[in-house]
Coordinates of C-alpha atoms in Angstrom, one line a residue:
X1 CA 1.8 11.3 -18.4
X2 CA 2.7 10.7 -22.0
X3 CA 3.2 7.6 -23.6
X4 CA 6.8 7.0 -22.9
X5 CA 6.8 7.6 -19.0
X6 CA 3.7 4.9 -19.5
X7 CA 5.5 2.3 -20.9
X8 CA 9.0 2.8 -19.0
X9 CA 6.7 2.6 -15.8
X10 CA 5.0 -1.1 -17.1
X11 CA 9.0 -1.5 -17.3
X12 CA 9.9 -1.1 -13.5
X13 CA 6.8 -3.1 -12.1
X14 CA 7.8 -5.6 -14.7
X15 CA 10.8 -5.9 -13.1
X16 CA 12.9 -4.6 -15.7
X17 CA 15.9 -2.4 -14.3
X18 CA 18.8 -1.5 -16.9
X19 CA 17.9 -0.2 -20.5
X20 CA 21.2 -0.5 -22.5
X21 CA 20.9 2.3 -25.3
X22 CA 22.3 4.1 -28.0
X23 CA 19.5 6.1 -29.3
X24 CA 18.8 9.1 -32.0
X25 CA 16.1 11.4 -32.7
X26 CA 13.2 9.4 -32.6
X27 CA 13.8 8.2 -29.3
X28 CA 14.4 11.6 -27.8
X29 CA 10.4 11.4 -25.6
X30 CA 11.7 7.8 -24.2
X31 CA 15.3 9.1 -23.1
X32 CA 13.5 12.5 -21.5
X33 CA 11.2 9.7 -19.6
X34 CA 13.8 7.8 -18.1
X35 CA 14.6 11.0 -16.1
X36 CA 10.5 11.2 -15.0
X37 CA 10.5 7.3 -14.0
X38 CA 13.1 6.7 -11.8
X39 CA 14.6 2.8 -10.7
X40 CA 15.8 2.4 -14.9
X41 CA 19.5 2.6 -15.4
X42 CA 20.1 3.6 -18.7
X43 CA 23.8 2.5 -19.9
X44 CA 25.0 4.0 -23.0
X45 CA 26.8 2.0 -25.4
X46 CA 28.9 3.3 -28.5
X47 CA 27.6 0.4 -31.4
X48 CA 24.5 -1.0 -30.9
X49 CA 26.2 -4.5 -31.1
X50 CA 27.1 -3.2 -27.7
X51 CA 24.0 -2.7 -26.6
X52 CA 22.3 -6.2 -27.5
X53 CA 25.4 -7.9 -26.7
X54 CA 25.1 -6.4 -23.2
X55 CA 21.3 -7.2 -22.9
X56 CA 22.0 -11.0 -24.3
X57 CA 24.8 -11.2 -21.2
X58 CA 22.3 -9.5 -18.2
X59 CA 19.4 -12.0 -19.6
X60 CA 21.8 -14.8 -19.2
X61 CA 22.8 -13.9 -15.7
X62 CA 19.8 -12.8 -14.5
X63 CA 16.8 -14.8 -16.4
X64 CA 14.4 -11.8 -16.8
X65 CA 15.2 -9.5 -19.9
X66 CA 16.8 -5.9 -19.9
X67 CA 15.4 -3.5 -22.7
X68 CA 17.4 -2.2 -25.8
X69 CA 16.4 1.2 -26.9
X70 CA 17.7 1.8 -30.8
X71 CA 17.3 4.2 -33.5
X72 CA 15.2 3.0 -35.7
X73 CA 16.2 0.3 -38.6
X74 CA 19.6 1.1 -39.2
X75 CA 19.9 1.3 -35.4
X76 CA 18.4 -2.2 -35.1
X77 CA 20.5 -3.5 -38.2
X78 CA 23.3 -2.8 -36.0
X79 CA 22.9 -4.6 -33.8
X80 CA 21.2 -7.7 -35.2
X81 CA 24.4 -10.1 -34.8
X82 CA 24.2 -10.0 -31.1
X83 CA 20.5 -10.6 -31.0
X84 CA 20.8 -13.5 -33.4
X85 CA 23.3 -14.9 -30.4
X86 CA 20.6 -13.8 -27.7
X87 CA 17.9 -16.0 -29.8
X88 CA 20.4 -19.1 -29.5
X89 CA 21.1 -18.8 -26.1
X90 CA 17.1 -18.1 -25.6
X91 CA 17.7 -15.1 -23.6
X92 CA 15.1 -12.7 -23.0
X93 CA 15.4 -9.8 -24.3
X94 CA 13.0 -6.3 -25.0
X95 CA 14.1 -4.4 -27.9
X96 CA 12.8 -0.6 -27.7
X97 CA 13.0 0.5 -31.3
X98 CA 12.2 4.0 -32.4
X99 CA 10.4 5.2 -35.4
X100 CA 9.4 8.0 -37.5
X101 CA 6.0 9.6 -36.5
X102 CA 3.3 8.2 -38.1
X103 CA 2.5 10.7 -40.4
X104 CA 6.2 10.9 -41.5
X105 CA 6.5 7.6 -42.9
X106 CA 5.9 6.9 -46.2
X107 CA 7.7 10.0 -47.3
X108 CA 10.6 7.9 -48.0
X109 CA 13.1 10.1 -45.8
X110 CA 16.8 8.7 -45.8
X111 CA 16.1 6.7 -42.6
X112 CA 13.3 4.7 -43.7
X113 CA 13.0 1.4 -44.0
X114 CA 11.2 -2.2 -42.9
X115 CA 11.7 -2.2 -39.0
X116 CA 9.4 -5.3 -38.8
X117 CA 11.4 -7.3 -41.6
X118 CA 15.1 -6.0 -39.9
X119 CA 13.0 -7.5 -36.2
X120 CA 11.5 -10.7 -37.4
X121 CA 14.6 -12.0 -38.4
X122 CA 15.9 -12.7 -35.0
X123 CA 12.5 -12.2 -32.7
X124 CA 10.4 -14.8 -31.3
X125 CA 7.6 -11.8 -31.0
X126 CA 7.6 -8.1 -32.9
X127 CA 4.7 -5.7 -32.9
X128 CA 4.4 -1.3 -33.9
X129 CA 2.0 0.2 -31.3
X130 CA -0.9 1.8 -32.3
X131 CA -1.2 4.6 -30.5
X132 CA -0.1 5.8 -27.4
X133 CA -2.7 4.5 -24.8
X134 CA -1.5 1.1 -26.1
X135 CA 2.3 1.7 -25.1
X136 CA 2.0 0.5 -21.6
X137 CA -0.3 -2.7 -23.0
X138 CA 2.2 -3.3 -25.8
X139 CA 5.5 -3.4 -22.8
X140 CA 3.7 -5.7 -20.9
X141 CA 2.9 -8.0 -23.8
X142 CA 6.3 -7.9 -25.2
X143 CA 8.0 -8.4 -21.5
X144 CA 5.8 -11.8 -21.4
X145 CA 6.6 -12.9 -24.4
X146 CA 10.3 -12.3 -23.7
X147 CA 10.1 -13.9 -20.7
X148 CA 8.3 -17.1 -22.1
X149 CA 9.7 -20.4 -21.5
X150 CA 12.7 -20.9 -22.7
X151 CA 13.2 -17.0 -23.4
X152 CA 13.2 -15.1 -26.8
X153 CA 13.8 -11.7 -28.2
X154 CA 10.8 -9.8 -28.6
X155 CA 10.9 -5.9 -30.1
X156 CA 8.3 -3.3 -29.8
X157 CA 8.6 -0.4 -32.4
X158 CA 7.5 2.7 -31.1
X159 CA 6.5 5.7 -33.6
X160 CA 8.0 9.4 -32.6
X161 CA 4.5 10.9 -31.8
X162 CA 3.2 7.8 -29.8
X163 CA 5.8 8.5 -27.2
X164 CA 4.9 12.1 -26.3
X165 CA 1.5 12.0 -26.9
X166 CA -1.0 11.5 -23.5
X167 CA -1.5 8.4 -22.2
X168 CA -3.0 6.7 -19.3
X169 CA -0.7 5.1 -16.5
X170 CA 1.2 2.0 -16.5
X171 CA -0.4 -1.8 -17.0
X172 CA -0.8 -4.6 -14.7
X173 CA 2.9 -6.6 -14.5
X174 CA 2.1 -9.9 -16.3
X175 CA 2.1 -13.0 -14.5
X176 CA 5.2 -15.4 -15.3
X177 CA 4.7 -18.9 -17.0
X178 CA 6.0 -22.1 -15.2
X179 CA 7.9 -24.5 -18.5
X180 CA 5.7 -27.5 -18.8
X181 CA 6.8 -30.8 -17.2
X182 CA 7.6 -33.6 -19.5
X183 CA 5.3 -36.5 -19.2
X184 CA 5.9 -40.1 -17.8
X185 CA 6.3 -41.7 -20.8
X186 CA 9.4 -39.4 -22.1
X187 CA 11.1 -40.3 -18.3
X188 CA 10.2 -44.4 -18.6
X189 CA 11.9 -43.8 -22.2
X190 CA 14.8 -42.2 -20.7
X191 CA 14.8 -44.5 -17.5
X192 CA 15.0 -47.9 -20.2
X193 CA 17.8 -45.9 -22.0
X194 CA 20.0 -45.4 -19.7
X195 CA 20.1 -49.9 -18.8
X196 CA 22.9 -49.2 -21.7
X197 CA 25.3 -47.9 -19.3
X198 CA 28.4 -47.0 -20.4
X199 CA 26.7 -47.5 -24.0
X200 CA 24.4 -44.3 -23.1
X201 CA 25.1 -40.9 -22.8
X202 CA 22.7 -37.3 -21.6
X203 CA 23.5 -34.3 -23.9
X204 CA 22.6 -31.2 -21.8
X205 CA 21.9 -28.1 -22.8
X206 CA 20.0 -24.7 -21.7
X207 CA 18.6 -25.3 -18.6
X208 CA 19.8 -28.5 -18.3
X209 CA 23.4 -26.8 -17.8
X210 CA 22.4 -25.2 -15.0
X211 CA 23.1 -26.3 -10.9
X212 CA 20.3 -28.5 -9.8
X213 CA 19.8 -30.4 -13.3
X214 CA 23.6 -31.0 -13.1
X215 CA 23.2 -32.3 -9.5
X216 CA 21.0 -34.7 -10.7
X217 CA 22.9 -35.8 -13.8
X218 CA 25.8 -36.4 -11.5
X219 CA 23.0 -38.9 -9.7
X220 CA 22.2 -40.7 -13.0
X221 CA 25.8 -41.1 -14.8
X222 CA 26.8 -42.7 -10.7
X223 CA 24.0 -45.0 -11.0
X224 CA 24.2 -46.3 -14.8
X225 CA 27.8 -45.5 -15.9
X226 CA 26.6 -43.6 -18.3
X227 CA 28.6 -40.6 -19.7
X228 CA 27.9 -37.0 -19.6
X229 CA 27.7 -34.5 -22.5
X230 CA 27.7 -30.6 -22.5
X231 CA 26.3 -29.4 -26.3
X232 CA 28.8 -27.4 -27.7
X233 CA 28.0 -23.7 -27.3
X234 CA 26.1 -23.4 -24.1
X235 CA 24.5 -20.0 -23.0
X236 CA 25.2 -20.4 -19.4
X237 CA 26.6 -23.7 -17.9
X238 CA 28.1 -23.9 -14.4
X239 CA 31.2 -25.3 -14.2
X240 CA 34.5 -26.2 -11.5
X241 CA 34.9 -27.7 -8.5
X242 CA 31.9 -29.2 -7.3
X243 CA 29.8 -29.8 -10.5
X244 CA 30.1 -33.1 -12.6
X245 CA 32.7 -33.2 -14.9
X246 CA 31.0 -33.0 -18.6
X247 CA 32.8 -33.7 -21.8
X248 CA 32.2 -30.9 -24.6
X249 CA 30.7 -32.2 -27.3
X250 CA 33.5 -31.2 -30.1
X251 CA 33.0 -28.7 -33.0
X252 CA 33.9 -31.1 -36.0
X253 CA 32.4 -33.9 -37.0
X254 CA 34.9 -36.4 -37.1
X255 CA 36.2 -35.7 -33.4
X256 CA 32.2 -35.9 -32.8
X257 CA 32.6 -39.3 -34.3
X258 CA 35.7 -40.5 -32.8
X259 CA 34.0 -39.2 -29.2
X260 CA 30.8 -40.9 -29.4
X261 CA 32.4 -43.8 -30.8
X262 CA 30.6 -46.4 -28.5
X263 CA 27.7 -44.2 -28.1
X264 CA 24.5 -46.8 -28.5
X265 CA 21.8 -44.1 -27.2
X266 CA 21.8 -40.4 -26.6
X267 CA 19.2 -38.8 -24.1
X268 CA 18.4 -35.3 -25.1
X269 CA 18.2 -32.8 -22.2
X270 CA 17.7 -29.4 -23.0
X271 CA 20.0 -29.6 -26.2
X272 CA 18.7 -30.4 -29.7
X273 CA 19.7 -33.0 -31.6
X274 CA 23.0 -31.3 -32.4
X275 CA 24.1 -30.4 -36.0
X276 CA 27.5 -29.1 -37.6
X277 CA 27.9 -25.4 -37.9
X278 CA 28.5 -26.1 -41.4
X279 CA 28.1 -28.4 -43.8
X280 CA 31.5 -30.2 -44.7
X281 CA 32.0 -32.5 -47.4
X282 CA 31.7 -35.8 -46.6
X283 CA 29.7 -35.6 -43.6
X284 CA 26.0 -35.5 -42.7
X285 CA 24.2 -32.1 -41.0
X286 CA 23.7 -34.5 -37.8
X287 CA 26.8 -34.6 -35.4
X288 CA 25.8 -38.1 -34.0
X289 CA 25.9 -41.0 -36.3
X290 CA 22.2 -42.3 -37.6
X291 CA 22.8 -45.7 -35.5
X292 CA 22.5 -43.8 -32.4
X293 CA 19.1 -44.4 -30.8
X294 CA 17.5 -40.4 -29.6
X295 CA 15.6 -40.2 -27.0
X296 CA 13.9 -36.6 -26.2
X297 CA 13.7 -36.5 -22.6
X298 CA 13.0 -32.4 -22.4
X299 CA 13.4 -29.9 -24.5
X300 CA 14.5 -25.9 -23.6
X301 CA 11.2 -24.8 -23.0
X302 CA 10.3 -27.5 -20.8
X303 CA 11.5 -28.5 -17.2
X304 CA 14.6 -29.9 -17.8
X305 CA 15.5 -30.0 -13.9
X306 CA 12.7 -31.8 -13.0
X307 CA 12.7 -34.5 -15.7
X308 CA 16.1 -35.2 -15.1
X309 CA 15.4 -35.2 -11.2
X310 CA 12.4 -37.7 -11.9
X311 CA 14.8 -40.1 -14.4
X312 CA 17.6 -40.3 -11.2
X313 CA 14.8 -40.8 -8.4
X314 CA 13.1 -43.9 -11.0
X315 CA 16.5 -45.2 -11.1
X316 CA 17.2 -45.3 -7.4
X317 CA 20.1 -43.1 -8.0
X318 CA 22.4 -42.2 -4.7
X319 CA 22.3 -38.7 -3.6
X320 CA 25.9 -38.7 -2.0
X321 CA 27.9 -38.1 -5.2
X322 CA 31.7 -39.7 -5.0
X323 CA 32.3 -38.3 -9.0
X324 CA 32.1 -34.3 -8.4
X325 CA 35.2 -32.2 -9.6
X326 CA 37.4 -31.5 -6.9
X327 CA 38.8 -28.1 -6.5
X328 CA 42.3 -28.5 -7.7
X329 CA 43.6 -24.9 -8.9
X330 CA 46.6 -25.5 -11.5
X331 CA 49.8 -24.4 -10.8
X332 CA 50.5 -21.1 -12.2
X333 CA 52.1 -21.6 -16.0
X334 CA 55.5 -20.4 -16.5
X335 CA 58.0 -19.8 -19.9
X336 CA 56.5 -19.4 -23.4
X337 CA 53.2 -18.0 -23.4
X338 CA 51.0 -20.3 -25.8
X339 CA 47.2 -21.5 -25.6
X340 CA 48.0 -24.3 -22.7
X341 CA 49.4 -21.9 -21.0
X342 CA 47.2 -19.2 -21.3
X343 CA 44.4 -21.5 -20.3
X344 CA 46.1 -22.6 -17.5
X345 CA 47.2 -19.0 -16.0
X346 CA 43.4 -18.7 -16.0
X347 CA 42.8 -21.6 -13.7
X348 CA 45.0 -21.1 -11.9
X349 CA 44.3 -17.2 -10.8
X350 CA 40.0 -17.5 -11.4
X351 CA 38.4 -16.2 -7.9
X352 CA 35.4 -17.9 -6.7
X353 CA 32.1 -17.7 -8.7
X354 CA 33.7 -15.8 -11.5
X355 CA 31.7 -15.6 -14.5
X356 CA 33.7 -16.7 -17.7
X357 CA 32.8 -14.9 -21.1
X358 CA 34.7 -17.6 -23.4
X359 CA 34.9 -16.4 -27.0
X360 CA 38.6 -17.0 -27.3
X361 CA 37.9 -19.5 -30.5
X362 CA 40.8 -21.3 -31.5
X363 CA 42.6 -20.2 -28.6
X364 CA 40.3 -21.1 -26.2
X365 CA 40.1 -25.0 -27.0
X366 CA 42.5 -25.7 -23.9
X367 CA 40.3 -23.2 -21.7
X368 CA 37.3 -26.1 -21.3
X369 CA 39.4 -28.6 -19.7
X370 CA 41.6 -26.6 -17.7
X371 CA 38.5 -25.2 -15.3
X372 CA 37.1 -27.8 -14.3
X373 CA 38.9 -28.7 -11.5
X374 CA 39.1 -24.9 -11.1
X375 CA 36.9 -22.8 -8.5
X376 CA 32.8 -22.5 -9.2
X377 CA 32.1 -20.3 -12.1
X378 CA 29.5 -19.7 -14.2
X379 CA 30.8 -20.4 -18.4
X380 CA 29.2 -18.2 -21.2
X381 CA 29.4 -18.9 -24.9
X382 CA 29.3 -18.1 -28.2
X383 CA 25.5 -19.8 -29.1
X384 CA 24.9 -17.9 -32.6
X385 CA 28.6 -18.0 -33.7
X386 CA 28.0 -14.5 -34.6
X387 CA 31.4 -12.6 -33.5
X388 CA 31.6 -10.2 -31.5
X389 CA 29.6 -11.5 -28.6
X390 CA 31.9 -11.6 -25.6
X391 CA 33.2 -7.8 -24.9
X392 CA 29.7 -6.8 -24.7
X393 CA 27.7 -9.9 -23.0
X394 CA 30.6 -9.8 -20.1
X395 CA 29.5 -6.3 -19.8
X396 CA 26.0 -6.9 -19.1
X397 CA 26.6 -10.0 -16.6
X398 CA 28.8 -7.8 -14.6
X399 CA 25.8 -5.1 -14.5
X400 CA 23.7 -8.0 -13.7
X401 CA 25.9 -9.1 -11.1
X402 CA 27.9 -6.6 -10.0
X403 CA 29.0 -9.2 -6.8
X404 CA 31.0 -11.3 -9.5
X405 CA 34.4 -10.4 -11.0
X406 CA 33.9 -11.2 -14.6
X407 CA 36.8 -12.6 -16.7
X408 CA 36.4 -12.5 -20.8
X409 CA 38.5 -14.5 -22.7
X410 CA 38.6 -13.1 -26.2
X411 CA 40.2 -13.7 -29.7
X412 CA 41.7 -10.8 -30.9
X413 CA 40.3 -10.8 -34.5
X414 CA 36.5 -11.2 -33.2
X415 CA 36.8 -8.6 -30.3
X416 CA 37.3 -5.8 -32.8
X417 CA 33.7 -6.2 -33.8
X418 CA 32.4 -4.6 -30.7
X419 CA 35.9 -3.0 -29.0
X420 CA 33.7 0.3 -27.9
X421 CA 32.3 -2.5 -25.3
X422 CA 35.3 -1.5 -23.3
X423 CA 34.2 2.1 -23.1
X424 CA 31.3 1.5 -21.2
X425 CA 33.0 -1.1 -18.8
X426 CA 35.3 2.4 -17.7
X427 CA 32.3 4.3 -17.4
X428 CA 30.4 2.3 -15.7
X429 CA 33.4 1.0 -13.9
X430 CA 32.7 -3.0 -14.0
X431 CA 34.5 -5.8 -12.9
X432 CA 35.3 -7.4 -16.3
X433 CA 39.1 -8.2 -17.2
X434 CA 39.5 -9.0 -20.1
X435 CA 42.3 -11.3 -21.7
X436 CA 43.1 -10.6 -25.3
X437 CA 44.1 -14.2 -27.2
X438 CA 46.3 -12.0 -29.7
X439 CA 47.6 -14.7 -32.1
X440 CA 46.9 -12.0 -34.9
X441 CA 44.8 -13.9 -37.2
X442 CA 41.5 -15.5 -38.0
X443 CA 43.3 -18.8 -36.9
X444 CA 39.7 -20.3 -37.3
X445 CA 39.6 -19.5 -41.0
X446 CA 42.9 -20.7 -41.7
X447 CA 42.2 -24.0 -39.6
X448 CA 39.0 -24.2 -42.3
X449 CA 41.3 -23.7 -45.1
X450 CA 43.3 -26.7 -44.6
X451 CA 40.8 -29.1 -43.7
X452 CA 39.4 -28.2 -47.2
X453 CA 42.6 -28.8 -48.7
X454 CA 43.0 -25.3 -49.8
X455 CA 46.4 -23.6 -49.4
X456 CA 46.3 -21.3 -46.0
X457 CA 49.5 -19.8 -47.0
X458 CA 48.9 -18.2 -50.3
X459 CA 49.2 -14.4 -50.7
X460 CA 45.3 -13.6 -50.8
X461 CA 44.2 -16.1 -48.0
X462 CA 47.1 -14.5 -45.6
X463 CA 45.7 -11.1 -46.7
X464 CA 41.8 -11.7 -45.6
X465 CA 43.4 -14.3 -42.3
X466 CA 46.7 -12.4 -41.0
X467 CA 46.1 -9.9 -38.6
X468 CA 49.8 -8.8 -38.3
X469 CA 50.5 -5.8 -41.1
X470 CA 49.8 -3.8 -39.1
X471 CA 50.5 -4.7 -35.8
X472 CA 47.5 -4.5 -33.8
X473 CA 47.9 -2.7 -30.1
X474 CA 45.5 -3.6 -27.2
X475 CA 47.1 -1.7 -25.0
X476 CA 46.5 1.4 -26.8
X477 CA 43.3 0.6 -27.9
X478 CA 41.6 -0.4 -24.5
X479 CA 43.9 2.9 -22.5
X480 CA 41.5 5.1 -25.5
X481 CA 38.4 3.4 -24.5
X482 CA 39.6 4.1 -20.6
X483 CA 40.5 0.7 -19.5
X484 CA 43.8 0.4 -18.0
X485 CA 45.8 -2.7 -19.7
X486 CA 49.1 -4.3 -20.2
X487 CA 50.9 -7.0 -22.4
X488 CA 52.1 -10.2 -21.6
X489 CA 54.6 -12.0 -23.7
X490 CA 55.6 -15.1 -21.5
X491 CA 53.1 -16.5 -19.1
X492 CA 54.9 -15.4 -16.2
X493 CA 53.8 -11.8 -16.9
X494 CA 50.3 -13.1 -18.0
X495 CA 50.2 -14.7 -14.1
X496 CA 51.3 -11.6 -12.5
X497 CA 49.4 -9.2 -14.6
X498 CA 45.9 -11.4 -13.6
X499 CA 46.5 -11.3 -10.4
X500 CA 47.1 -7.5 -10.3
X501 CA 43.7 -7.2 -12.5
X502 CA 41.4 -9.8 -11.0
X503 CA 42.1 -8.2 -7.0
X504 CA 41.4 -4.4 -8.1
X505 CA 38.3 -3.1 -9.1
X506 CA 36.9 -2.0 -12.5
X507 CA 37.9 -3.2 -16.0
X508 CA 41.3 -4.5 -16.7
X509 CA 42.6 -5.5 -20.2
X510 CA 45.4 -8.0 -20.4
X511 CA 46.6 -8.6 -24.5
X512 CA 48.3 -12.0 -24.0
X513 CA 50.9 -12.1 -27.1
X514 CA 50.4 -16.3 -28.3
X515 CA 53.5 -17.9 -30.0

């Protein structure tokens, strides 16, 4: 046994069950061993943004992490934007990064460079195996510290010669760690401020977002009055008929402002005290005003469920909820085919515990409010703000649940980042549609622009915001990648071709031309 069939082995007992890879030379012994160790399927993406992308969507589906193999630091470079959105979303992931053989570095060959700097950047845990006995060790290390509460990225390097070199046979699987439970005094703080009422709010976040914390959020907002808060950018929050209905925190901080207006005291669960995505003149880092009392109730890593459980059992709260969303689907849209109406074709056609891949931007700010009266789904998002997220994290959720159709909602300009996702939702034939917002700009950038005061029209800002000269073409772009597709120019045809999409099987693409 050599050192890569020792390590893929600690893999599979660790649970791990899909490597998403787009490897070179040095990773040659670890692609020959997923051949020797059966009960790995390897998926082969075309941009390594894929293949991080894919992992980031699988670990937020499935809650153990997939591994990544990559070609050393170029490789990893690649695909750096998508782990930077895993490390938000504090998914777990296992990067498998090749590198030269040991007595090969240093000799400053063209493919050299710092794998640990390129790793560290966006990994909670990064170590380069000694030798090959210590591969298995090193996978089992790296899978528990991926797998440690709340979930992080952690990359083993792996030298050429370490791979095929003899080693012994595969580790013990490591035992999982339980997130801590928040003490008594963080739930009596939490208990006194919620007497506010109305005048109180919970932020959720992470785990918080999930079915059973929800439940009993539902219990607590019946009980006090108090409103209900999902952070911005969650990583997986489940939404539609029968959840509570949560308002979004907003993006800017004056609608933040306006929002949270009567806002007295805000109880953190699972979200951080949130901040802008940037800093705008004017305004402050912090989203919520400095008057408004925080109280940390848990944070990711902790138990969110159970805190918030504990706050709505101290406060006598009723089980039998009266203020769950219905299921009310929206009638189905018709005429001129513009963001409302995109957003409500989508509610209107969404099958039962889909799983929404929202990274639709500007296009998508209708999308929020028109599911939740839709059927159960689970809602992904853009954590990192790093583009190019949703083509390939809905095509590692549909691996991880290949049960669930999967629907991504994504901006035109963004999905070019990683449109070679598409090619590996044909080959592996996955249930993803995907609906293309084509309003043929960075309408995000020229929504900056003016709140700035600068002039969106002028020649040079439509030349770096304008996708229109030349006209980009889904159609043709997703039939090369393999996926069959259409366009939609009123929402009539956006209706019918949905339907058609979301009732067949493997990947559809939909462009959905916005006026």
């Amino acid at each position: 046994m050599n050192g890569a069939e020792s390590l893929l082995q600690t893999a599979r007992a660790a649970g791990i069950d899909v490597c998403f890879a787009n490897p070179g030379t040095t990773e040659l012994p670890l692609v020959a061993a997923l051949d020797a160790v059966p009960g790995i399927r390897p998926v082969l993406g075309l941009f390594e943004g894929v293949c991080t992308g894919a992992a980031d969507g699988y670990g937020r589906m499935t809650g153990r992490p997939a591994l990544t193999l990559l070609h050393l630091g170029p490789g990893l470079a690649n695909g750096l934007a998508n782990l930077h959105n895993a490390r938000r979303a504090h998914t777990p992931v296992v990067n498998l990064v090749g590198d030269h053989t040991t007595w090969h570095r240093g000799a400053d060959s063209p493919l050299e460079s710092d794998i640990g700097a390129l790793a560290r950047s966006v990994s909670g845990w990064v170590r380069t195996s000694r030798d090959a006995t210590s591969l298995a060790s090193d996978l089992c290390d790296a899978v528990a510290a991926a797998s440690r509460p709340p979930g992080q990225v952690a990359t083993l390097v792996v030298p050429a010669d370490h791979q095929s070199q003899a080693a012994h046979g595969p580790t013990p699987t490591p035992k999982s760690v339980a997130p801590a439970s928040p003490g008594a005094d963080r739930i009596d703080a939490a208990v006194q401020a919620l007497r506010c009422g109305p005048r109180s709010a919970l932020l959720l976040g992470g785990p918080g977002c999930r079915s059973e914390a929800l439940e009993s959020a539902a219990r607590i907002a019946e009980a006090t009055g108090c409103r209900l808060f999902v952070e911005t950018f969650p990583a997986r929050a489940e939404r539609g008929a029968g959840t509570p209905r949560l308002e979004r925190l907003p993006y800017f901080p004056e609608q933040v402002n306006e929002a949270c207006s009567d806002v007295a005291c805000v109880i953190l669960a699972g979200a951080p005290d949130p901040v802008a995505m940037f800093g705008w003149a004017g305004a402050s880092s912090a989203l919520l005003r400095s008057d408004v009392e925080r109280v940390a109730l848990a944070g990711v890593n902790e138990d969110v469920s159970s805190a918030l459980a504990a706050v709505a059992d101290a406060l006598n709260a009723p089980r039998k909820l009266s203020t769950l969303a219905p299921f009310e689907p929206a009638p189905p849209p018709s005429g001129r085919l513009n963001a409302e109406a995109l957003a409500a074709a989508v509610a209107h056609i969404l099958p039962h515990h889909a799983i929404v891949v929202d990274e639709g931007a500007t296009s998508s700010l209708p999308l929020y409010g028109a599911l939740a009266s839709a059927a159960p789904h689970a809602w992904l998002t853009l954590t990192g703000g790093a583009i190019g997220q949703g083509l390939p994290c809905a095509t590692g959720a549909a691996i991880a649940c290949p049960d669930r159709k999967v629907l991504a909602f994504q901006a035109d300009g963004s999905g070019l980042y990683t449109l070679q996702a598409l090619w590996t939702q044909a080959r592996e034939s996955l249930d993803v549609t995907t609906v293309v917002c084509a309003n043929r700009a960075y309408r995000i950038l020229q929504v900056e622009m003016l709140r700035a005061g600068s002039d969106a029209g002028g020649r040079a800002a439509r030349a770096l915001t304008e996708l229109a000269d030349p006209e980009l073409d889904w159609v043709r772009l997703a039939s090369g990648m393999g996926v069959p597709a259409v366009r939609a120019e009123d929402a009539d045809s956006l209706v019918r071709a949905l339907g058609r999409a979301l009732t067949e099987p493997g990947p559809h693409l939909v462009e959905a031309i916005l006026t």
